[in-house]
Tab-separated table of C-alpha atoms and ligand atoms in Angstrom:
chain	number	residue	atom	x	y	z
A	1	UNK	CA	19.111	-44.270	46.120
A	2	UNK	CA	19.084	-44.648	49.957
A	3	UNK	CA	19.576	-48.070	51.526
A	4	UNK	CA	16.501	-50.226	51.508
A	5	UNK	CA	15.047	-48.280	48.732
A	6	UNK	CA	15.899	-50.840	46.104
A	7	UNK	CA	14.916	-54.469	45.699
A	8	UNK	CA	17.630	-56.737	46.991
A	9	UNK	CA	20.424	-57.870	44.617
A	10	UNK	CA	19.273	-60.564	42.308
A	11	UNK	CA	15.571	-59.915	42.890
A	12	UNK	CA	13.026	-57.954	40.904
A	13	UNK	CA	9.425	-56.534	41.138
A	14	UNK	CA	6.754	-57.880	38.871
A	15	UNK	CA	4.830	-54.664	37.751
A	16	UNK	CA	1.281	-54.958	36.253
A	17	UNK	CA	2.518	-54.742	32.684
A	18	UNK	CA	4.819	-57.703	33.280
A	19	UNK	CA	2.253	-59.699	35.334
A	20	UNK	CA	-0.034	-60.061	32.369
A	21	UNK	CA	2.605	-62.272	30.494
A	22	UNK	CA	3.114	-64.309	33.820
A	23	UNK	CA	-0.554	-64.661	34.123
A	24	UNK	CA	-0.942	-66.008	30.613
A	25	UNK	CA	1.931	-68.449	31.230
A	26	UNK	CA	0.262	-69.696	34.372
A	27	UNK	CA	-2.971	-70.174	32.587
A	28	UNK	CA	-1.306	-72.312	29.993
A	29	UNK	CA	0.600	-74.338	32.585
A	30	UNK	CA	-2.302	-74.941	34.730
A	31	UNK	CA	-4.487	-75.882	31.789
A	32	UNK	CA	-1.956	-78.543	30.674
A	33	UNK	CA	-1.578	-80.051	34.086
A	34	UNK	CA	-5.279	-80.073	34.760
A	35	UNK	CA	-5.940	-81.934	31.394
A	36	UNK	CA	-3.301	-84.377	32.368
A	37	UNK	CA	-4.607	-84.998	35.900
A	38	UNK	CA	-1.786	-83.412	37.795
A	39	UNK	CA	-2.940	-81.941	41.147
A	40	UNK	CA	-1.460	-78.750	42.566
A	41	UNK	CA	0.806	-79.009	45.570
A	42	UNK	CA	2.224	-76.040	47.585
A	43	UNK	CA	5.018	-76.550	50.040
A	44	UNK	CA	6.626	-73.908	52.360
A	45	UNK	CA	9.040	-71.359	51.018
A	46	UNK	CA	11.604	-72.667	53.543
A	47	UNK	CA	12.348	-76.156	55.123
A	48	UNK	CA	14.696	-77.649	57.438
A	49	UNK	CA	18.326	-77.279	56.041
A	50	UNK	CA	18.741	-81.069	56.439
A	51	UNK	CA	16.099	-81.881	53.956
A	52	UNK	CA	18.242	-80.378	51.146
A	53	UNK	CA	21.526	-81.646	52.471
A	54	UNK	CA	20.031	-85.176	52.449
A	55	UNK	CA	17.929	-84.848	49.410
A	56	UNK	CA	19.761	-82.730	46.967
A	57	UNK	CA	23.298	-83.751	48.128
A	58	UNK	CA	25.801	-81.944	50.444
A	59	UNK	CA	28.525	-81.759	47.693
A	60	UNK	CA	26.327	-80.203	45.100
A	61	UNK	CA	26.795	-76.509	44.136
A	62	UNK	CA	23.150	-75.763	45.067
A	63	UNK	CA	23.570	-76.919	48.732
A	64	UNK	CA	27.302	-76.108	49.289
A	65	UNK	CA	27.308	-72.644	47.937
A	66	UNK	CA	23.897	-71.311	46.961
A	67	UNK	CA	21.515	-71.858	49.763
A	68	UNK	CA	19.944	-69.027	51.753
A	69	UNK	CA	20.454	-70.793	55.064
A	70	UNK	CA	19.859	-69.166	58.524
A	71	UNK	CA	19.123	-69.968	62.060
A	72	UNK	CA	15.626	-69.176	63.147
A	73	UNK	CA	14.854	-67.597	66.522
A	74	UNK	CA	14.407	-71.055	67.941
A	75	UNK	CA	18.025	-72.046	66.911
A	76	UNK	CA	16.868	-74.390	63.998
A	77	UNK	CA	18.718	-74.288	60.816
A	78	UNK	CA	16.364	-73.587	57.907
A	79	UNK	CA	16.917	-72.820	54.322
A	80	UNK	CA	14.805	-71.026	51.648
A	81	UNK	CA	13.989	-73.720	49.147
A	82	UNK	CA	16.524	-73.806	46.196
A	83	UNK	CA	14.389	-76.469	44.341
A	84	UNK	CA	11.073	-78.204	44.642
A	85	UNK	CA	11.645	-81.903	44.233
A	86	UNK	CA	12.979	-82.704	47.736
A	87	UNK	CA	10.118	-80.732	49.498
A	88	UNK	CA	7.474	-82.425	47.406
A	89	UNK	CA	8.933	-85.879	48.256
A	90	UNK	CA	9.016	-84.721	51.979
A	91	UNK	CA	5.363	-83.913	51.690
A	92	UNK	CA	4.747	-87.168	49.913
A	93	UNK	CA	6.226	-89.054	52.868
A	94	UNK	CA	4.746	-86.809	55.457
A	95	UNK	CA	1.121	-87.206	54.280
A	96	UNK	CA	1.394	-90.936	53.499
A	97	UNK	CA	0.691	-90.354	49.837
A	98	UNK	CA	2.092	-93.964	49.053
A	99	UNK	CA	-1.308	-95.098	50.265
A	100	UNK	CA	-2.988	-93.285	47.347
A	101	UNK	CA	-3.301	-94.720	43.718
A	102	UNK	CA	0.126	-94.662	42.246
A	103	UNK	CA	1.788	-92.794	40.649
A	104	UNK	CA	0.741	-89.575	42.560
A	105	UNK	CA	0.928	-86.740	39.910
A	106	UNK	CA	1.553	-83.378	41.146
A	107	UNK	CA	2.535	-79.991	40.020
A	108	UNK	CA	3.776	-76.793	41.680
A	109	UNK	CA	4.353	-73.119	40.776
A	110	UNK	CA	6.287	-70.761	42.975
A	111	UNK	CA	9.387	-68.912	44.103
A	112	UNK	CA	12.837	-70.466	44.639
A	113	UNK	CA	15.988	-68.993	46.095
A	114	UNK	CA	19.624	-69.482	45.163
A	115	UNK	CA	22.536	-67.306	46.237
A	116	UNK	CA	24.111	-67.030	42.678
A	117	UNK	CA	25.855	-64.196	40.871
A	118	UNK	CA	22.937	-62.393	39.197
A	119	UNK	CA	23.019	-61.977	35.411
A	120	UNK	CA	20.423	-62.010	32.541
A	121	UNK	CA	18.207	-64.968	33.308
A	122	UNK	CA	19.842	-65.723	36.678
A	123	UNK	CA	18.364	-64.329	39.885
A	124	UNK	CA	18.440	-64.965	43.546
A	125	UNK	CA	14.771	-65.228	43.693
A	126	UNK	CA	13.328	-66.926	40.661
A	127	UNK	CA	10.181	-68.873	39.906
A	128	UNK	CA	9.605	-72.358	38.662
A	129	UNK	CA	6.888	-74.605	37.775
A	130	UNK	CA	7.358	-78.237	37.826
A	131	UNK	CA	5.802	-81.672	37.629
A	132	UNK	CA	6.418	-84.714	39.704
A	133	UNK	CA	4.884	-88.231	39.022
A	134	UNK	CA	5.663	-90.294	42.163
A	135	UNK	CA	5.299	-94.015	42.685
A	136	UNK	CA	6.091	-95.757	39.360
A	137	UNK	CA	9.143	-96.902	37.604
A	138	UNK	CA	7.517	-97.372	34.229
A	139	UNK	CA	9.266	-95.773	31.287
A	140	UNK	CA	5.716	-94.465	30.286
A	141	UNK	CA	5.999	-92.154	33.191
A	142	UNK	CA	9.304	-90.700	31.981
A	143	UNK	CA	7.791	-90.239	28.404
A	144	UNK	CA	4.631	-88.714	29.754
A	145	UNK	CA	6.455	-86.066	31.964
A	146	UNK	CA	8.719	-85.148	29.072
A	147	UNK	CA	5.803	-84.867	26.571
A	148	UNK	CA	3.880	-82.747	29.103
A	149	UNK	CA	6.817	-80.301	29.336
A	150	UNK	CA	7.000	-80.286	25.449
A	151	UNK	CA	3.332	-79.626	25.191
A	152	UNK	CA	3.540	-76.502	27.510
A	153	UNK	CA	6.505	-75.166	25.565
A	154	UNK	CA	4.658	-75.882	22.275
A	155	UNK	CA	1.450	-74.148	23.512
A	156	UNK	CA	3.318	-71.135	24.716
A	157	UNK	CA	5.277	-70.945	21.327
A	158	UNK	CA	8.715	-70.771	22.943
A	159	UNK	CA	11.000	-70.750	19.864
A	160	UNK	CA	14.269	-72.740	19.387
A	161	UNK	CA	13.960	-75.282	22.036
A	162	UNK	CA	15.900	-78.566	22.085
A	163	UNK	CA	15.759	-81.571	24.341
A	164	UNK	CA	18.894	-83.304	25.564
A	165	UNK	CA	18.404	-86.743	27.000
A	166	UNK	CA	20.624	-89.197	28.881
A	167	UNK	CA	20.524	-91.913	31.544
A	168	UNK	CA	22.574	-92.010	34.688
A	169	UNK	CA	21.654	-95.664	35.515
A	170	UNK	CA	21.311	-96.928	39.039
A	171	UNK	CA	23.245	-95.647	42.062
A	172	UNK	CA	25.260	-98.873	42.083
A	173	UNK	CA	26.244	-98.505	38.527
A	174	UNK	CA	27.009	-94.827	39.092
A	175	UNK	CA	29.164	-95.678	42.013
A	176	UNK	CA	31.304	-98.070	39.945
A	177	UNK	CA	31.441	-95.576	37.171
A	178	UNK	CA	32.402	-92.945	39.616
A	179	UNK	CA	35.297	-94.823	40.767
A	180	UNK	CA	36.460	-95.280	37.153
A	181	UNK	CA	36.037	-91.542	36.532
A	182	UNK	CA	37.921	-90.637	39.759
A	183	UNK	CA	40.933	-92.646	38.702
A	184	UNK	CA	40.776	-91.229	35.181
A	185	UNK	CA	40.702	-87.672	36.621
A	186	UNK	CA	43.501	-88.498	38.910
A	187	UNK	CA	45.608	-89.753	36.188
A	188	UNK	CA	45.083	-86.400	34.258
A	189	UNK	CA	45.054	-84.091	37.394
A	190	UNK	CA	47.724	-81.604	36.421
A	191	UNK	CA	45.566	-80.502	33.250
A	192	UNK	CA	42.388	-79.858	35.307
A	193	UNK	CA	41.117	-76.574	36.717
A	194	UNK	CA	41.682	-75.983	40.427
A	195	UNK	CA	37.942	-76.269	41.423
A	196	UNK	CA	37.472	-79.493	39.537
A	197	UNK	CA	40.657	-80.957	41.089
A	198	UNK	CA	39.356	-80.031	44.584
A	199	UNK	CA	36.150	-81.868	43.927
A	200	UNK	CA	37.394	-85.049	42.283
A	201	UNK	CA	36.353	-87.102	45.230
A	202	UNK	CA	33.245	-84.986	46.319
A	203	UNK	CA	31.712	-84.883	42.897
A	204	UNK	CA	33.726	-85.996	39.805
A	205	UNK	CA	30.741	-85.872	37.443
A	206	UNK	CA	30.626	-82.105	37.669
A	207	UNK	CA	33.935	-82.051	35.741
A	208	UNK	CA	31.858	-82.551	32.603
A	209	UNK	CA	30.190	-79.178	33.289
A	210	UNK	CA	33.580	-77.274	33.564
A	211	UNK	CA	34.112	-74.321	31.228
A	212	UNK	CA	37.802	-74.563	31.628
A	213	UNK	CA	39.771	-75.387	28.344
A	214	UNK	CA	42.197	-77.846	29.924
A	215	UNK	CA	39.516	-79.762	31.728
A	216	UNK	CA	37.376	-79.872	28.624
A	217	UNK	CA	40.066	-81.474	26.765
A	218	UNK	CA	40.583	-84.025	29.429
A	219	UNK	CA	36.815	-84.799	29.573
A	220	UNK	CA	36.637	-85.222	25.832
A	221	UNK	CA	38.468	-88.581	26.468
A	222	UNK	CA	36.883	-89.390	29.693
A	223	UNK	CA	34.754	-92.640	30.111
A	224	UNK	CA	31.022	-92.118	29.762
A	225	UNK	CA	28.440	-93.494	32.076
A	226	UNK	CA	26.037	-94.041	29.101
A	227	UNK	CA	28.556	-96.594	27.658
A	228	UNK	CA	28.458	-98.567	30.882
A	229	UNK	CA	24.650	-98.688	31.186
A	230	UNK	CA	23.547	-102.352	31.201
A	231	UNK	CA	20.702	-104.739	32.143
A	232	UNK	CA	17.568	-103.219	33.379
A	233	UNK	CA	18.879	-99.621	33.222
A	234	UNK	CA	19.788	-100.010	29.496
A	235	UNK	CA	16.419	-101.633	28.917
A	236	UNK	CA	14.560	-98.754	30.680
A	237	UNK	CA	16.415	-96.080	28.700
A	238	UNK	CA	15.763	-97.886	25.349
A	239	UNK	CA	12.053	-98.030	26.306
A	240	UNK	CA	11.984	-94.416	27.129
A	241	UNK	CA	13.627	-93.578	23.900
A	242	UNK	CA	11.327	-95.795	22.008
A	243	UNK	CA	8.205	-94.102	23.439
A	244	UNK	CA	9.579	-90.517	22.708
A	245	UNK	CA	10.481	-91.765	19.142
A	246	UNK	CA	7.087	-93.232	18.431
A	247	UNK	CA	5.359	-89.987	19.556
A	248	UNK	CA	7.589	-87.799	17.333
A	249	UNK	CA	9.475	-86.196	20.269
A	250	UNK	CA	12.859	-85.168	18.899
A	251	UNK	CA	15.945	-85.248	21.243
A	252	UNK	CA	19.595	-85.419	21.242
A	253	UNK	CA	21.552	-87.855	23.292
A	254	UNK	CA	24.017	-86.027	25.425
A	255	UNK	CA	26.318	-88.404	27.384
A	256	UNK	CA	27.803	-85.595	29.324
A	257	UNK	CA	24.663	-84.384	30.729
A	258	UNK	CA	24.948	-84.267	34.561
A	259	UNK	CA	22.152	-82.642	36.471
A	260	UNK	CA	23.416	-80.336	39.429
A	261	UNK	CA	21.453	-82.307	41.920
A	262	UNK	CA	22.435	-85.733	43.397
A	263	UNK	CA	19.140	-87.510	43.408
A	264	UNK	CA	18.807	-88.499	39.797
A	265	UNK	CA	18.777	-92.056	38.674
A	266	UNK	CA	18.308	-93.470	35.144
A	267	UNK	CA	16.583	-90.935	32.860
A	268	UNK	CA	17.903	-87.217	32.914
A	269	UNK	CA	16.980	-84.511	30.487
A	270	UNK	CA	17.320	-80.734	29.861
A	271	UNK	CA	15.534	-78.206	27.585
A	272	UNK	CA	17.670	-75.381	26.073
A	273	UNK	CA	16.525	-72.492	24.079
A	274	UNK	CA	18.708	-70.976	21.459
A	275	UNK	CA	17.151	-67.548	21.967
A	276	UNK	CA	18.895	-67.231	25.358
A	277	UNK	CA	22.545	-66.402	25.950
A	278	UNK	CA	24.732	-67.939	28.646
A	279	UNK	CA	21.716	-68.995	30.806
A	280	UNK	CA	20.107	-71.111	28.066
A	281	UNK	CA	18.522	-73.774	30.027
A	282	UNK	CA	14.800	-73.317	30.513
A	283	UNK	CA	14.242	-76.534	32.506
A	284	UNK	CA	15.367	-79.975	33.346
A	285	UNK	CA	14.538	-83.145	35.267
A	286	UNK	CA	14.604	-86.865	35.224
A	287	UNK	CA	13.981	-89.865	37.338
A	288	UNK	CA	14.780	-90.001	41.103
A	289	UNK	CA	13.950	-93.524	42.215
A	290	UNK	CA	15.704	-93.405	45.584
A	291	UNK	CA	14.804	-90.029	46.867
A	292	UNK	CA	11.567	-90.855	48.703
A	293	UNK	CA	13.207	-93.734	50.480
A	294	UNK	CA	16.103	-91.545	51.323
A	295	UNK	CA	13.784	-89.141	53.123
A	296	UNK	CA	12.306	-91.875	55.234
A	297	UNK	CA	9.557	-93.270	52.994
A	298	UNK	CA	8.950	-96.549	51.398
A	299	UNK	CA	10.971	-97.430	48.318
A	300	UNK	CA	9.264	-95.238	45.690
A	301	UNK	CA	10.395	-94.619	42.121
A	302	UNK	CA	9.604	-91.200	40.671
A	303	UNK	CA	10.169	-88.851	37.836
A	304	UNK	CA	9.667	-85.099	37.233
A	305	UNK	CA	11.138	-81.802	36.103
A	306	UNK	CA	11.225	-78.105	36.760
A	307	UNK	CA	11.014	-75.120	34.428
A	308	UNK	CA	12.353	-71.516	34.937
A	309	UNK	CA	9.490	-69.011	34.503
A	310	UNK	CA	11.787	-65.951	33.952
A	311	UNK	CA	13.804	-67.914	31.397
A	312	UNK	CA	10.855	-68.871	29.386
A	313	UNK	CA	9.492	-65.332	29.280
A	314	UNK	CA	12.970	-64.061	28.311
A	315	UNK	CA	13.101	-66.816	25.542
A	316	UNK	CA	9.662	-65.604	24.242
A	317	UNK	CA	10.767	-62.002	24.123
A	318	UNK	CA	8.175	-59.667	22.743
A	319	UNK	CA	5.979	-62.643	22.081
A	320	UNK	CA	5.404	-62.839	25.867
A	321	UNK	CA	3.936	-59.392	25.911
A	322	UNK	CA	0.119	-59.484	26.501
A	323	UNK	CA	-2.089	-56.325	25.922
A	324	UNK	CA	-4.423	-55.473	28.677
A	325	UNK	CA	-7.997	-56.691	28.231
A	326	UNK	CA	-10.246	-53.910	26.813
A	327	UNK	CA	-12.717	-52.592	29.578
A	328	UNK	CA	-16.504	-52.638	28.933
A	329	UNK	CA	-17.060	-49.080	30.251
A	330	UNK	CA	-15.697	-45.978	31.677
A	331	UNK	CA	-18.127	-43.788	33.727
A	332	UNK	CA	-17.460	-40.109	33.346
A	333	UNK	CA	-18.924	-37.549	35.879
A	334	UNK	CA	-18.138	-33.952	36.364
A	335	UNK	CA	-19.689	-32.937	39.730
A	336	UNK	CA	-19.350	-34.437	43.253
A	337	UNK	CA	-22.943	-35.610	43.121
A	338	UNK	CA	-22.403	-37.380	39.649
A	339	UNK	CA	-19.152	-38.916	40.994
A	340	UNK	CA	-21.113	-40.476	43.919
A	341	UNK	CA	-23.506	-41.842	41.190
A	342	UNK	CA	-20.601	-43.056	39.167
A	343	UNK	CA	-19.254	-45.126	42.253
A	344	UNK	CA	-22.640	-46.807	42.630
A	345	UNK	CA	-22.960	-47.439	38.779
A	346	UNK	CA	-19.569	-49.072	38.429
A	347	UNK	CA	-20.329	-51.349	41.377
A	348	UNK	CA	-23.593	-52.263	39.657
A	349	UNK	CA	-21.886	-52.847	36.328
A	350	UNK	CA	-19.184	-55.028	37.869
A	351	UNK	CA	-21.743	-57.032	39.796
A	352	UNK	CA	-23.345	-57.764	36.376
A	353	UNK	CA	-20.040	-59.238	35.255
A	354	UNK	CA	-18.924	-56.243	33.263
A	355	UNK	CA	-15.490	-54.526	33.577
A	356	UNK	CA	-15.943	-50.754	34.478
A	357	UNK	CA	-13.786	-47.940	35.929
A	358	UNK	CA	-14.411	-44.326	36.688
A	359	UNK	CA	-12.524	-41.229	37.344
A	360	UNK	CA	-10.672	-41.270	40.683
A	361	UNK	CA	-8.278	-38.368	39.707
A	362	UNK	CA	-10.833	-35.309	39.612
A	363	UNK	CA	-10.276	-34.848	35.782
A	364	UNK	CA	-12.424	-32.585	33.597
A	365	UNK	CA	-14.640	-34.345	30.888
A	366	UNK	CA	-11.903	-34.127	28.337
A	367	UNK	CA	-9.296	-35.568	30.628
A	368	UNK	CA	-11.663	-38.382	31.447
A	369	UNK	CA	-12.304	-39.252	27.847
A	370	UNK	CA	-8.632	-39.535	27.302
A	371	UNK	CA	-8.325	-41.691	30.437
A	372	UNK	CA	-11.090	-43.874	28.928
A	373	UNK	CA	-8.970	-44.234	25.829
A	374	UNK	CA	-5.887	-45.017	27.648
A	375	UNK	CA	-7.515	-47.891	29.525
A	376	UNK	CA	-9.011	-49.266	26.321
A	377	UNK	CA	-12.741	-48.589	27.297
A	378	UNK	CA	-15.126	-49.724	24.577
A	379	UNK	CA	-17.633	-47.117	25.729
A	380	UNK	CA	-17.909	-44.249	28.035
A	381	UNK	CA	-21.137	-43.529	30.072
A	382	UNK	CA	-21.296	-39.652	30.684
A	383	UNK	CA	-23.483	-38.907	33.708
A	384	UNK	CA	-25.403	-35.708	33.231
A	385	UNK	CA	-26.462	-33.294	36.107
A	386	UNK	CA	-30.142	-33.901	35.350
A	387	UNK	CA	-29.902	-37.561	36.083
A	388	UNK	CA	-29.791	-38.728	32.439
A	389	UNK	CA	-26.843	-40.418	30.688
A	390	UNK	CA	-25.056	-40.496	27.390
A	391	UNK	CA	-23.281	-43.452	25.954
A	392	UNK	CA	-20.268	-42.750	23.868
A	393	UNK	CA	-18.841	-45.323	21.518
A	394	UNK	CA	-15.101	-44.784	21.953
A	395	UNK	CA	-14.155	-46.177	18.543
A	396	UNK	CA	-16.578	-44.227	16.361
A	397	UNK	CA	-17.041	-41.263	18.728
A	398	UNK	CA	-20.785	-41.512	18.328
A	399	UNK	CA	-22.690	-40.402	21.292
A	400	UNK	CA	-26.396	-40.818	22.207
A	401	UNK	CA	-28.820	-40.702	25.071
A	402	UNK	CA	-29.358	-44.005	27.021
A	403	UNK	CA	-31.850	-45.097	29.655
A	404	UNK	CA	-29.713	-45.808	32.818
A	405	UNK	CA	-31.894	-49.045	33.238
A	406	UNK	CA	-30.556	-50.238	29.737
A	407	UNK	CA	-27.003	-49.743	30.442
A	408	UNK	CA	-26.089	-53.281	31.337
A	409	UNK	CA	-27.767	-54.768	28.238
A	410	UNK	CA	-26.269	-52.114	25.943
A	411	UNK	CA	-22.726	-52.459	27.205
A	412	UNK	CA	-22.941	-56.219	27.177
A	413	UNK	CA	-23.954	-56.071	23.523
A	414	UNK	CA	-20.832	-53.961	22.854
A	415	UNK	CA	-18.796	-56.967	23.690
A	416	UNK	CA	-19.506	-59.203	20.806
B	501	LIG	P1	17.459	-76.737	38.148
B	501	LIG	O1	16.723	-77.246	39.236
B	501	LIG	O2	18.726	-76.215	38.397
B	501	LIG	O3	17.645	-77.793	37.012
B	501	LIG	O4	16.508	-75.608	37.522
B	501	LIG	C1	15.506	-75.829	36.662
B	501	LIG	C2	15.230	-74.530	35.931
B	501	LIG	O5	15.045	-73.421	36.733
B	501	LIG	C3	16.637	-74.187	35.090
B	501	LIG	O6	16.520	-74.757	33.782
B	501	LIG	C4	16.277	-72.703	34.906
B	501	LIG	O7	15.401	-72.380	33.948
B	501	LIG	C5	15.676	-72.222	36.153
B	501	LIG	N1	16.659	-71.659	37.159
B	501	LIG	C6	17.569	-72.223	37.973
B	501	LIG	N2	18.289	-71.442	38.584
B	501	LIG	C7	17.844	-70.210	38.319
B	501	LIG	C8	18.145	-68.809	38.721
B	501	LIG	N3	19.182	-68.642	39.605
B	501	LIG	N4	17.636	-67.917	38.184
B	501	LIG	C9	16.545	-68.085	37.214
B	501	LIG	N5	16.176	-69.324	36.890
B	501	LIG	C10	16.874	-70.352	37.396
């Protein structure tokens, strides 16, 4: 194919047959958020690069290697958004949302961009929906956001989903633990993979994510942040666990869980799906108590998560396929005059709330009946040259004369 005739690497088109599954997903997601009182927020597809550098963290893979960053024509550095939490917090600060009743409960749905090596379930433009509850440090908030995620996954019927949970404590505890981890890594440096070694100082926690054999062996004996959790942080984590337990939410404690973004504090979690291969994570999130302040707002604790739409659809496989809705009517016409009548009639039927199509392909009557079948029409209205009309039931094949004035009522009755 010639250049420019294919979607860019790592991107894809959503065709009408795929769009139905996405639409259904969106309806379920919206419904759950609406029932829980989360309001929709939309932020721009790109932001000043600095927002992500400051918010997500300069040494993270997402910011260091995966952002689509460019200079606009005015010489500003901007980046296509790789994630949603930093932009939502930017909007929270910009619009003074700390003056509203707290926590402010928001949800989003939209495209995100990361320059990653594409593979099944990993794209350069993908879509996420996510929840953010900003303005409370209550463990109840952590439990509510996790349960909301579980509710959506349950309603969609995504099979084989497990929840992994941990706590990263406060930034101060993390700083002390980080030093301990750095010295542990230094003392085992020779057995670590090159990329892990290079980032010992910049991002030692990422060593837990390494797939390298030697590194994994070293990490098996590494000190764990969860073991160092104390005081309010430990109490907070216990409270979150207690709430999940009492609500029957099952989870695994994963003391090596490190999210790829720097802003997390205390609770972190990820949801995996056993139906997926290498890219098994369908979503993740946690608490980010310092992010709003870091972006120039007042000290504001918060928690949230993001889910990958394509991964969820992949995990659902054939279950995500949605058949098109049947049409109430197809209008068949075989002369120019009757085709003009058909155009007016479908407009009238649609105005009355019925779904109706007519022939736009100059087919013969037989071809039109076939087309009516193809689109799943319950009935076909055949317009006759003398101004009368026949109504054909597409299931039984029965056909009878119908008064044009009675059509809306007759077709409406067919629905039930
Ligand atoms: P993260 O913000 O990295 O935790 O991402 C949240 C969710 O978005 C992940 O669990 C995935 O389901 C999805 N996701 C992240 N990156 C990609 C990608 N490149 N392609 C498709 N889905 C992704």
